[in-house]
């Protein structure tokens, strides 16, 4: 094992497919914003990943702007963080190809997200969907990122990134790529569906009532929490008491994450409370935190040229890091450059 030191640097990304939901905000964006004051941060709208499943070209560019608007509205400062869309930095696809030749089929076959997404349809999905984790490794390692904040569902992909880095380093007898750490912490690393607490909240779920979108207005947010599935019991006095109550646990976790608090503290405050008290408190809290972000997203979306300018500037800065890393990778691999 090498003891080479890498400068601490964060990389993370979000796909521009289908809009942003509360899980993206609490599990990712909110934490991205906090980290921009702790170390160098690079955040991406991963449009190359989005096209692993069909995207309407007319909607993709707007979806990309909307994710960028979500980052900015939540407090991401483009003078502190690098913010760009992936397809503007060609090195992602180029390093992704090299990693396709490093990663093993057996590793890809173990990816649970691929199995979930492909389902019974594995013969018909794109080759890109299968190779997706090696492009994700390229995203991360192109910046020699040491820290990757993500939700729980991305843990396996970040672990695969470490496997790819280790195999590359081993095969080419180098210590060029770092062993990246996934950063999965806080109460909202897996925000669950509001209608079924055993399923993850996602943008692709069938009913809009299952999720809170980052663009929802105050009335919609209130309605969704009011209708969220719960059980007949009041809140217990300890977190232990939420075991086997997935919907109740999810609402407590969401409250804690929105309030920068902990599930323990929320239970401390609401022990014995019925849903008639807890749900309106949660809805009020969510509206106070999310509605201003939705308003700001709408304002930003009215001025697409401004968003495009931020992304272009971010892409220029991203290339300044990524291109030399790719060039050195080419040298290590033995590609002739004239
Ligand atoms: P994506 O676009 O599906 O999700 C973006 C981020 O949001 C988190 N997330 C959640 N967190 C908590 N609860 C939920 N219900 C929830 N739903 C989504 C995800 O964990 C993620 O952090 N493969 C990635 C994008 C990607 C990437 C990368 C991430 C591409 N390259 C490099 C990190 C580093 C994805 O599909 O995320």
CSV table of C-alpha atoms and ligand atoms in Angstrom, one decimal:
chain,number,residue,atom,x,y,z
A,1,UNK,CA,0.0,0.0,0.0
A,2,UNK,CA,1.4,3.4,-0.9
A,3,UNK,CA,1.4,6.3,1.6
A,4,UNK,CA,1.1,8.9,-1.2
A,5,UNK,CA,-0.9,11.9,0.1
A,6,UNK,CA,-3.7,13.3,-2.0
A,7,UNK,CA,-5.0,16.8,-1.5
A,8,UNK,CA,-8.5,16.5,0.1
A,9,UNK,CA,-11.1,17.0,-2.6
A,10,UNK,CA,-14.8,16.3,-2.9
A,11,UNK,CA,-16.5,15.1,-6.0
A,12,UNK,CA,-20.2,14.2,-6.4
A,13,UNK,CA,-22.9,14.2,-9.1
A,14,UNK,CA,-26.6,14.0,-9.8
A,15,UNK,CA,-28.3,12.8,-12.9
A,16,UNK,CA,-30.6,15.2,-14.8
A,17,UNK,CA,-33.4,12.8,-15.3
A,18,UNK,CA,-36.9,13.4,-14.1
A,19,UNK,CA,-36.3,16.3,-11.6
A,20,UNK,CA,-35.0,16.5,-8.0
A,21,UNK,CA,-36.7,15.0,-5.0
A,22,UNK,CA,-36.3,15.3,-1.2
A,23,UNK,CA,-33.8,12.4,-1.1
A,24,UNK,CA,-31.5,14.2,-3.5
A,25,UNK,CA,-31.7,17.3,-1.4
A,26,UNK,CA,-31.2,15.7,2.1
A,27,UNK,CA,-29.0,12.8,1.0
A,28,UNK,CA,-26.8,14.8,-1.3
A,29,UNK,CA,-27.2,18.5,-2.2
A,30,UNK,CA,-27.6,19.8,1.4
A,31,UNK,CA,-24.4,18.0,2.4
A,32,UNK,CA,-22.6,19.2,-0.8
A,33,UNK,CA,-23.3,22.8,0.3
A,34,UNK,CA,-22.0,22.1,3.8
A,35,UNK,CA,-18.8,20.6,2.4
A,36,UNK,CA,-17.9,23.5,0.2
A,37,UNK,CA,-16.6,25.4,3.3
A,38,UNK,CA,-14.5,22.4,4.4
A,39,UNK,CA,-12.4,21.5,1.3
A,40,UNK,CA,-12.1,21.9,-2.4
A,41,UNK,CA,-15.4,20.7,-4.0
A,42,UNK,CA,-16.3,19.7,-7.5
A,43,UNK,CA,-20.0,19.0,-8.3
A,44,UNK,CA,-21.4,17.7,-11.5
A,45,UNK,CA,-24.7,17.3,-13.4
A,46,UNK,CA,-24.0,13.9,-14.8
A,47,UNK,CA,-25.7,14.0,-18.2
A,48,UNK,CA,-23.6,11.2,-19.7
A,49,UNK,CA,-25.1,9.0,-17.0
A,50,UNK,CA,-28.6,10.2,-17.7
A,51,UNK,CA,-28.6,8.8,-21.3
A,52,UNK,CA,-28.0,5.2,-20.1
A,53,UNK,CA,-31.8,5.2,-20.2
A,54,UNK,CA,-33.7,7.0,-22.9
A,55,UNK,CA,-33.9,10.8,-22.5
A,56,UNK,CA,-35.9,13.1,-24.8
A,57,UNK,CA,-33.3,15.5,-26.3
A,58,UNK,CA,-35.8,18.4,-25.9
A,59,UNK,CA,-36.0,17.8,-22.2
A,60,UNK,CA,-32.4,16.8,-21.4
A,61,UNK,CA,-30.9,20.3,-21.7
A,62,UNK,CA,-33.6,21.7,-19.5
A,63,UNK,CA,-33.3,18.9,-17.0
A,64,UNK,CA,-29.6,19.6,-16.8
A,65,UNK,CA,-30.3,23.3,-16.1
A,66,UNK,CA,-32.9,22.3,-13.5
A,67,UNK,CA,-30.4,20.2,-11.5
A,68,UNK,CA,-27.9,23.1,-11.7
A,69,UNK,CA,-30.6,25.4,-10.5
A,70,UNK,CA,-31.3,23.0,-7.6
A,71,UNK,CA,-27.6,23.1,-6.5
A,72,UNK,CA,-27.5,26.9,-6.7
A,73,UNK,CA,-30.8,27.5,-5.0
A,74,UNK,CA,-29.8,25.3,-2.1
A,75,UNK,CA,-26.7,27.4,-1.5
A,76,UNK,CA,-24.0,26.1,-3.7
A,77,UNK,CA,-21.6,29.0,-4.4
A,78,UNK,CA,-20.0,28.6,-7.9
A,79,UNK,CA,-17.1,30.8,-6.8
A,80,UNK,CA,-16.3,28.3,-4.0
A,81,UNK,CA,-17.3,25.0,-5.8
A,82,UNK,CA,-16.7,23.9,-9.3
A,83,UNK,CA,-20.2,23.3,-10.9
A,84,UNK,CA,-20.5,21.9,-14.4
A,85,UNK,CA,-22.2,19.3,-16.6
A,86,UNK,CA,-20.3,16.2,-17.4
A,87,UNK,CA,-20.6,16.2,-21.2
A,88,UNK,CA,-18.7,19.5,-21.4
A,89,UNK,CA,-15.6,17.7,-20.1
A,90,UNK,CA,-14.6,15.1,-22.6
A,91,UNK,CA,-12.1,13.5,-20.3
A,92,UNK,CA,-14.9,11.8,-18.3
A,93,UNK,CA,-15.8,9.6,-21.3
A,94,UNK,CA,-12.2,9.0,-22.2
A,95,UNK,CA,-11.1,7.8,-18.7
A,96,UNK,CA,-14.4,5.9,-18.6
A,97,UNK,CA,-13.2,3.8,-21.5
A,98,UNK,CA,-9.9,3.0,-19.9
A,99,UNK,CA,-11.8,1.9,-16.8
A,100,UNK,CA,-14.0,-0.3,-18.9
A,101,UNK,CA,-10.8,-2.1,-19.7
A,102,UNK,CA,-9.8,-2.3,-16.0
A,103,UNK,CA,-13.1,-3.3,-14.4
A,104,UNK,CA,-14.0,-7.0,-14.6
A,105,UNK,CA,-17.4,-8.3,-15.8
A,106,UNK,CA,-17.8,-10.2,-12.5
A,107,UNK,CA,-17.6,-6.9,-10.6
A,108,UNK,CA,-20.3,-5.3,-12.8
A,109,UNK,CA,-22.5,-8.4,-12.4
A,110,UNK,CA,-22.6,-7.8,-8.6
A,111,UNK,CA,-24.0,-4.2,-8.9
A,112,UNK,CA,-27.4,-4.2,-7.2
A,113,UNK,CA,-28.5,-1.0,-8.8
A,114,UNK,CA,-28.0,-2.5,-12.3
A,115,UNK,CA,-30.0,-5.6,-11.2
A,116,UNK,CA,-32.8,-3.4,-9.8
A,117,UNK,CA,-32.9,-1.1,-12.9
A,118,UNK,CA,-32.6,-3.8,-15.5
A,119,UNK,CA,-35.0,-6.2,-13.7
A,120,UNK,CA,-36.3,-8.9,-15.9
A,121,UNK,CA,-35.3,-6.8,-18.9
A,122,UNK,CA,-31.5,-7.3,-18.7
A,123,UNK,CA,-31.1,-8.3,-22.4
A,124,UNK,CA,-32.8,-5.1,-23.6
A,125,UNK,CA,-31.1,-2.4,-21.5
A,126,UNK,CA,-28.2,-0.4,-22.9
A,127,UNK,CA,-24.6,-1.4,-22.6
A,128,UNK,CA,-24.1,2.0,-21.0
A,129,UNK,CA,-26.3,1.1,-18.1
A,130,UNK,CA,-24.2,-1.9,-17.4
A,131,UNK,CA,-20.9,0.0,-17.7
A,132,UNK,CA,-22.3,2.9,-15.7
A,133,UNK,CA,-20.2,2.3,-12.5
A,134,UNK,CA,-17.0,2.5,-14.4
A,135,UNK,CA,-17.9,5.9,-15.8
A,136,UNK,CA,-18.8,6.9,-12.3
A,137,UNK,CA,-15.3,5.8,-11.2
A,138,UNK,CA,-13.9,7.9,-14.0
A,139,UNK,CA,-15.9,10.9,-12.7
A,140,UNK,CA,-14.4,10.6,-9.3
A,141,UNK,CA,-10.8,9.6,-10.1
A,142,UNK,CA,-10.4,12.2,-12.8
A,143,UNK,CA,-10.3,14.7,-10.0
A,144,UNK,CA,-8.3,12.5,-7.7
A,145,UNK,CA,-11.3,13.0,-5.3
A,146,UNK,CA,-10.7,11.7,-1.8
A,147,UNK,CA,-14.2,12.2,-0.5
A,148,UNK,CA,-17.5,11.4,-2.2
A,149,UNK,CA,-20.7,12.4,-0.4
A,150,UNK,CA,-23.6,10.3,-1.6
A,151,UNK,CA,-26.8,8.6,-0.3
A,152,UNK,CA,-26.7,5.0,0.8
A,153,UNK,CA,-27.8,3.7,-2.6
A,154,UNK,CA,-24.4,4.8,-4.2
A,155,UNK,CA,-22.2,3.1,-1.6
A,156,UNK,CA,-21.5,0.0,-3.7
A,157,UNK,CA,-20.5,2.2,-6.7
A,158,UNK,CA,-18.0,4.1,-4.6
A,159,UNK,CA,-16.6,0.8,-3.3
A,160,UNK,CA,-16.2,-0.3,-6.9
A,161,UNK,CA,-14.4,2.9,-7.7
A,162,UNK,CA,-11.8,1.9,-5.0
A,163,UNK,CA,-11.5,-1.6,-6.6
A,164,UNK,CA,-10.9,0.0,-10.0
A,165,UNK,CA,-8.3,2.4,-8.6
A,166,UNK,CA,-6.6,-0.4,-6.8
A,167,UNK,CA,-6.5,-2.6,-9.9
A,168,UNK,CA,-5.2,0.2,-12.1
A,169,UNK,CA,-2.5,1.1,-9.6
A,170,UNK,CA,-1.5,-2.6,-9.2
A,171,UNK,CA,-1.5,-3.5,-12.9
A,172,UNK,CA,0.5,-0.4,-13.9
A,173,UNK,CA,2.7,-0.5,-10.8
A,174,UNK,CA,1.8,3.0,-9.7
A,175,UNK,CA,0.1,4.9,-6.9
A,176,UNK,CA,-1.6,7.4,-9.3
A,177,UNK,CA,-5.2,7.0,-8.2
A,178,UNK,CA,-6.4,7.6,-4.6
A,179,UNK,CA,-8.6,5.3,-2.5
A,180,UNK,CA,-11.7,7.4,-2.3
A,181,UNK,CA,-13.9,7.4,0.8
A,182,UNK,CA,-17.7,7.4,0.5
A,183,UNK,CA,-19.2,9.9,2.9
A,184,UNK,CA,-22.5,8.6,3.9
A,185,UNK,CA,-23.7,10.2,7.1
A,186,UNK,CA,-26.5,12.1,8.8
A,187,UNK,CA,-30.1,11.0,9.3
A,188,UNK,CA,-31.2,11.1,5.6
A,189,UNK,CA,-28.8,8.8,3.7
A,190,UNK,CA,-31.8,6.8,2.6
A,191,UNK,CA,-35.0,8.8,2.5
A,192,UNK,CA,-38.0,6.5,2.0
A,193,UNK,CA,-41.1,6.7,-0.1
A,194,UNK,CA,-44.0,8.5,1.6
A,195,UNK,CA,-46.5,5.8,0.7
A,196,UNK,CA,-44.3,2.8,1.4
A,197,UNK,CA,-41.6,3.1,4.0
A,198,UNK,CA,-39.8,0.0,2.7
A,199,UNK,CA,-39.0,1.6,-0.7
A,200,UNK,CA,-36.6,4.3,-1.4
A,201,UNK,CA,-37.9,7.7,-2.4
A,202,UNK,CA,-37.0,8.2,-6.1
A,203,UNK,CA,-37.9,10.4,-9.0
A,204,UNK,CA,-39.0,7.4,-11.0
A,205,UNK,CA,-41.7,6.1,-8.6
A,206,UNK,CA,-45.2,5.8,-10.1
A,207,UNK,CA,-47.1,8.3,-8.0
A,208,UNK,CA,-46.1,11.9,-7.3
A,209,UNK,CA,-47.6,11.5,-3.8
A,210,UNK,CA,-44.7,9.1,-2.9
A,211,UNK,CA,-42.1,11.9,-3.0
A,212,UNK,CA,-41.6,15.6,-2.3
A,213,UNK,CA,-40.1,17.3,-5.4
A,214,UNK,CA,-37.7,20.2,-4.9
A,215,UNK,CA,-40.0,22.2,-7.1
A,216,UNK,CA,-43.2,21.5,-5.1
A,217,UNK,CA,-45.0,24.6,-3.8
A,218,UNK,CA,-46.0,25.0,-0.1
A,219,UNK,CA,-49.6,23.6,-0.6
A,220,UNK,CA,-48.3,20.5,-2.3
A,221,UNK,CA,-45.7,19.8,0.3
A,222,UNK,CA,-48.3,20.1,3.1
A,223,UNK,CA,-50.7,17.8,1.2
A,224,UNK,CA,-48.0,15.2,0.7
A,225,UNK,CA,-47.0,15.0,4.3
A,226,UNK,CA,-50.6,15.0,5.4
A,227,UNK,CA,-51.3,12.0,3.2
A,228,UNK,CA,-48.1,10.2,4.0
A,229,UNK,CA,-48.7,6.7,5.2
A,230,UNK,CA,-48.2,6.1,8.9
A,231,UNK,CA,-49.4,3.6,11.5
A,232,UNK,CA,-51.9,4.1,14.3
A,233,UNK,CA,-49.4,4.4,17.2
A,234,UNK,CA,-48.1,7.7,18.6
A,235,UNK,CA,-44.4,8.4,18.5
A,236,UNK,CA,-42.5,6.4,21.1
A,237,UNK,CA,-40.1,7.8,23.8
A,238,UNK,CA,-37.0,6.1,22.3
A,239,UNK,CA,-35.7,5.4,18.8
A,240,UNK,CA,-35.8,1.7,19.6
A,241,UNK,CA,-39.6,2.0,19.6
A,242,UNK,CA,-39.5,2.9,15.9
A,243,UNK,CA,-38.0,-0.5,15.0
A,244,UNK,CA,-40.4,-2.2,12.5
A,245,UNK,CA,-42.3,1.1,11.9
A,246,UNK,CA,-40.6,2.1,8.6
A,247,UNK,CA,-43.0,4.9,7.7
A,248,UNK,CA,-42.8,6.5,11.2
A,249,UNK,CA,-39.0,6.2,11.2
A,250,UNK,CA,-38.8,7.8,7.8
A,251,UNK,CA,-40.8,10.9,8.9
A,252,UNK,CA,-38.7,11.3,12.0
A,253,UNK,CA,-35.5,11.0,10.0
A,254,UNK,CA,-36.8,13.6,7.5
A,255,UNK,CA,-37.7,16.0,10.3
A,256,UNK,CA,-34.2,15.5,11.8
A,257,UNK,CA,-32.4,16.1,8.5
A,258,UNK,CA,-34.4,19.2,7.7
A,259,UNK,CA,-33.9,20.6,11.1
A,260,UNK,CA,-30.1,19.9,11.3
A,261,UNK,CA,-30.9,17.8,14.3
A,262,UNK,CA,-30.9,14.0,15.2
A,263,UNK,CA,-33.6,11.4,15.2
A,264,UNK,CA,-32.9,11.1,19.0
A,265,UNK,CA,-33.6,14.8,19.6
A,266,UNK,CA,-36.8,14.6,17.5
A,267,UNK,CA,-38.1,11.7,19.5
A,268,UNK,CA,-37.1,13.6,22.7
A,269,UNK,CA,-39.3,16.5,21.6
A,270,UNK,CA,-42.2,14.6,20.2
A,271,UNK,CA,-42.4,11.5,22.5
A,272,UNK,CA,-46.0,10.4,22.8
A,273,UNK,CA,-47.2,12.8,20.1
A,274,UNK,CA,-49.9,11.6,17.7
A,275,UNK,CA,-49.7,12.1,13.9
A,276,UNK,CA,-52.2,15.0,14.2
A,277,UNK,CA,-49.5,16.9,16.0
A,278,UNK,CA,-46.3,15.6,14.3
A,279,UNK,CA,-47.4,15.7,10.7
A,280,UNK,CA,-48.3,19.4,10.7
A,281,UNK,CA,-45.1,20.3,12.5
A,282,UNK,CA,-43.1,18.3,9.9
A,283,UNK,CA,-45.0,19.9,7.0
A,284,UNK,CA,-44.4,23.4,8.4
A,285,UNK,CA,-40.7,22.7,8.8
A,286,UNK,CA,-40.5,21.3,5.3
A,287,UNK,CA,-42.3,24.3,3.8
A,288,UNK,CA,-40.0,26.7,5.7
A,289,UNK,CA,-36.9,25.0,4.3
A,290,UNK,CA,-38.0,23.8,0.9
A,291,UNK,CA,-40.3,26.5,-0.5
A,292,UNK,CA,-37.6,29.2,-0.6
A,293,UNK,CA,-35.4,26.8,-2.6
A,294,UNK,CA,-38.3,26.1,-5.0
A,295,UNK,CA,-38.8,29.8,-5.5
A,296,UNK,CA,-35.2,30.4,-6.1
A,297,UNK,CA,-35.0,27.5,-8.6
A,298,UNK,CA,-38.0,29.0,-10.5
A,299,UNK,CA,-36.2,32.4,-10.6
A,300,UNK,CA,-33.0,30.9,-11.9
A,301,UNK,CA,-34.9,28.8,-14.5
A,302,UNK,CA,-36.2,32.1,-15.9
A,303,UNK,CA,-32.7,33.0,-16.9
A,304,UNK,CA,-31.2,30.0,-18.6
A,305,UNK,CA,-28.3,31.9,-20.1
A,306,UNK,CA,-27.1,32.7,-16.6
A,307,UNK,CA,-27.1,29.0,-15.6
A,308,UNK,CA,-25.4,28.1,-18.9
A,309,UNK,CA,-22.7,30.7,-18.0
A,310,UNK,CA,-22.1,29.1,-14.6
A,311,UNK,CA,-21.8,25.6,-16.1
A,312,UNK,CA,-19.4,26.8,-18.8
A,313,UNK,CA,-17.2,28.5,-16.4
A,314,UNK,CA,-17.3,25.4,-14.1
A,315,UNK,CA,-16.4,23.2,-17.1
A,316,UNK,CA,-13.4,25.3,-17.9
A,317,UNK,CA,-12.2,25.0,-14.3
A,318,UNK,CA,-13.0,21.3,-14.2
A,319,UNK,CA,-11.0,20.7,-17.4
A,320,UNK,CA,-8.0,22.4,-15.8
A,321,UNK,CA,-7.9,19.6,-13.3
A,322,UNK,CA,-9.2,16.7,-15.4
A,323,UNK,CA,-7.1,17.1,-18.6
A,324,UNK,CA,-3.7,16.8,-16.9
A,325,UNK,CA,-4.9,13.8,-14.9
A,326,UNK,CA,-6.1,12.2,-18.2
A,327,UNK,CA,-2.8,13.0,-19.9
A,328,UNK,CA,-0.9,11.3,-17.2
A,329,UNK,CA,-3.2,8.3,-17.3
A,330,UNK,CA,-2.5,8.1,-21.0
A,331,UNK,CA,1.2,8.1,-20.4
A,332,UNK,CA,0.9,5.4,-17.7
A,333,UNK,CA,-1.2,3.2,-20.1
A,334,UNK,CA,1.4,3.7,-22.9
A,335,UNK,CA,-0.7,5.7,-25.4
A,336,UNK,CA,1.4,7.6,-27.8
A,337,UNK,CA,0.9,11.3,-27.7
A,338,UNK,CA,2.6,13.6,-30.2
B,1,LIG,P1,-28.7,10.0,-8.5
B,1,LIG,O1,-28.8,11.1,-9.5
B,1,LIG,O2,-29.6,8.9,-8.5
B,1,LIG,O3,-28.9,10.7,-7.1
B,1,LIG,C1,-28.1,11.8,-6.7
B,1,LIG,C2,-27.7,11.8,-5.2
B,1,LIG,O4,-28.9,11.7,-4.4
B,1,LIG,C3,-28.9,10.6,-3.5
B,1,LIG,N1,-30.2,10.1,-3.3
B,1,LIG,C4,-30.7,9.8,-2.1
B,1,LIG,N2,-30.2,10.0,-0.9
B,1,LIG,C5,-31.0,9.7,0.1
B,1,LIG,N3,-32.3,9.2,0.0
B,1,LIG,C6,-32.8,9.0,-1.3
B,1,LIG,N4,-34.0,8.5,-1.4
B,1,LIG,C7,-32.0,9.3,-2.4
B,1,LIG,N5,-32.2,9.3,-3.7
B,1,LIG,C8,-31.1,9.7,-4.3
B,1,LIG,C9,-28.0,9.6,-4.3
B,1,LIG,O5,-27.4,8.6,-3.3
B,1,LIG,C10,-26.9,10.5,-4.9
B,1,LIG,O6,-25.9,10.8,-3.9
B,1,LIG,N6,-24.7,7.4,-9.9
B,1,LIG,C11,-25.1,8.6,-9.2
B,1,LIG,C12,-24.6,9.9,-9.9
B,1,LIG,C13,-23.1,9.9,-10.1
B,1,LIG,C14,-22.2,10.2,-9.1
B,1,LIG,C15,-20.9,10.2,-9.7
B,1,LIG,C16,-22.3,10.3,-7.7
B,1,LIG,C17,-22.5,9.8,-11.3
B,1,LIG,N7,-21.1,10.0,-11.0
B,1,LIG,C18,-19.7,10.3,-9.0
B,1,LIG,C19,-21.1,10.5,-7.0
B,1,LIG,C20,-19.8,10.5,-7.6
B,1,LIG,C21,-26.6,8.7,-9.3
B,1,LIG,O7,-27.3,8.0,-10.1
B,1,LIG,O8,-27.2,9.5,-8.4
